Structures are given as structure tokens and as C-alpha cells.
Amino acid sequence: MNKEPVSTLDRKINSFQSLPVIEGYYLVLGGGKIGSDFASYAKEKSFPFVVIIDVDKSANAADNSIKVNREELFSLIKDFQKSKANSGNVYFHCMDVRNVPEILEAGIPEFIIPAVPTHAVVNMVIDMLSSASSDHLISDIHIDDKDEEMKAYFNKLLSHLPGNIVVFSSLKDGVIMFSYAKPGEICPDYCMGPKDYCYNFKREKPETITAYVRKLLPSYKGWVFESCQMKPGIGGIKGVDFKEYMLSLMEHVKRVHEKRYSSSVEDRAFFIATTCNCHGIMNLLEVV
């Protein structure tokens, strides 16, 4: 077995453990409609330090933000960590959100606000656990008809979730999407996502999507990143949770990778979910 990925992961765990969570620092992943809306809200509320990233230098949020390059961005993060000075500025940096782990090396934001049409946390997990060698540590799960063991695992996991909250599932891609909104229903931008009752669609919510997905634990190995309401229509993941879960995940991957040749599907497979009161997405991944 190639030990290089595990030794690399040891270094990543140690490095990530030492990173501070910087109070007052908000990192927005995506500068489109949601990112731009959050930028306006942050200015209105005088949030201390906001950084928006987007691969499109012409993204909506770029127009109302201070554009900075990579060197300037790292300097700003470090300066804010030291001084905690509230400038009320919103900064924009053009980069692919898949490179977020590079920014996290300067410190973990108090909140990470996903505002991209992909499962941002899964992207970050895969990128953070990528290895310089060809022997990768984890991969997305793509289930074909011949993989009976993985099919049984996916279907059993799905069977533990209430049918009324599952709006889409793909065995092939190992993806499950959740929502209290039915197909064709669009939640209004101003919704605060109350826990018990949907006033927009007049619908009872016995439990939040987050609570339902967390019920899968510990029967299934997984990590549920809760998106907390930042403003109506926009949620953010707490940096303290992100750090705790990522460290736990990396330790788990390390343990399973070391014995992967003798591991069952139940050992190798795990899920990553991002959820709020009303919606959520889950991806299955595998230690390889």
C-alpha cells in the first residue's frame, strides 16, 4: 500500500487543526444573485469583513465590491485577524470556488456562505483531501447496475428517509435532494425558513430537514453541515462546525484508507450533507 497519501493527510490534519476561526470574517462562495444580495446586506448591517469569490470576474457582486488579487486578499485576512478592525468593506476576488482550501490556509471564516449551483461542501471536501500522488483518498460514488453491494447500501439509506422530503434521488450519481417544497413550488426570497410550519405553502414540518438527515447517524457514517439563516433566503455554515467536521472527516478517511483492502462498503462509504430547516442535498462518497 502506498503510504504517501496518508502521510500527506497527517500533515493536512495538523495544519488544519492549527487554523484559527476568525470572528467577523464572512466568506461567500459565488458572486451571482445570492452573493450580490449578501454583499448588499453585509454593507447595510456593517459586517466587519466580507470576502466574495467567483470564477467570473464580471459577476454581479464584483460591481459593488473592492477587487483584490491573491496577495492582497491574504494580507487583508491576516490584518483583520490581528486588528479586528471593522471597515465595513466587501472584497471580491476572482477565483474558482474549487480552490477555497487555499484561502482557508489563512484562517477559517466565522461563516461560509455557499452561493453556487453545486454542492460546495462536497467540492471542498474532495479538494482538501486530494493527494499530489495518483493514489487518491476519496471519490464520488457512481453506482452501476452490477454493483449490488453499493446499490443495497444506497437504497437502504434512502429507505430511512421520509418520502415526503425526498424530491430527487439518483442511484447512479449517489445523490439525494431534500425539500419541503413540492416540484414546481418556488420559495420566496424573503422566507426565513421557520422550523415547524411553512407559511408560504401552508404545510406542517414535523422536523427540520437537518434533524431528519442527522437521524441517519450513527447507523450511517456521515457529516451534516447545517446552513444557518443569515438573512431571508441566505444561509451560512458556522466556521467552528466546519473545522470540527472537517477534522473528524479527515481522521475517519485516514483510518479507513489504512485498512481499505479489507473494508466493507459500510466502512468505505460515507455521506456529506448540507441542510437547513427546509432543504438539503446529500452526496455519497467513498474512501478508495
Tab-separated table of N, CA and C in Angstrom, residues 93 100 139 183 278 286:
chain	number	residue	atom	x	y	z
A	93	HIS	N	-12.704	38.615	-4.954
A	93	HIS	CA	-11.517	38.004	-5.545
A	93	HIS	C	-11.949	36.998	-6.605
A	100	VAL	N	-10.996	26.960	-2.830
A	100	VAL	CA	-11.249	27.522	-1.497
A	100	VAL	C	-10.246	27.049	-0.442
A	139	SER	N	-13.435	9.508	-3.419
A	139	SER	CA	-14.016	9.809	-4.728
A	139	SER	C	-15.525	9.863	-4.601
A	183	PRO	N	-42.370	19.764	-6.174
A	183	PRO	CA	-41.944	20.128	-7.528
A	183	PRO	C	-42.827	21.227	-8.110
A	278	CYS	N	-35.476	23.675	5.745
A	278	CYS	CA	-36.437	23.352	4.687
A	278	CYS	C	-35.884	22.550	3.518
A	286	GLU	N	-16.733	7.802	-1.181
A	286	GLU	CA	-16.119	6.533	-0.814
A	286	GLU	C	-14.624	6.713	-0.601
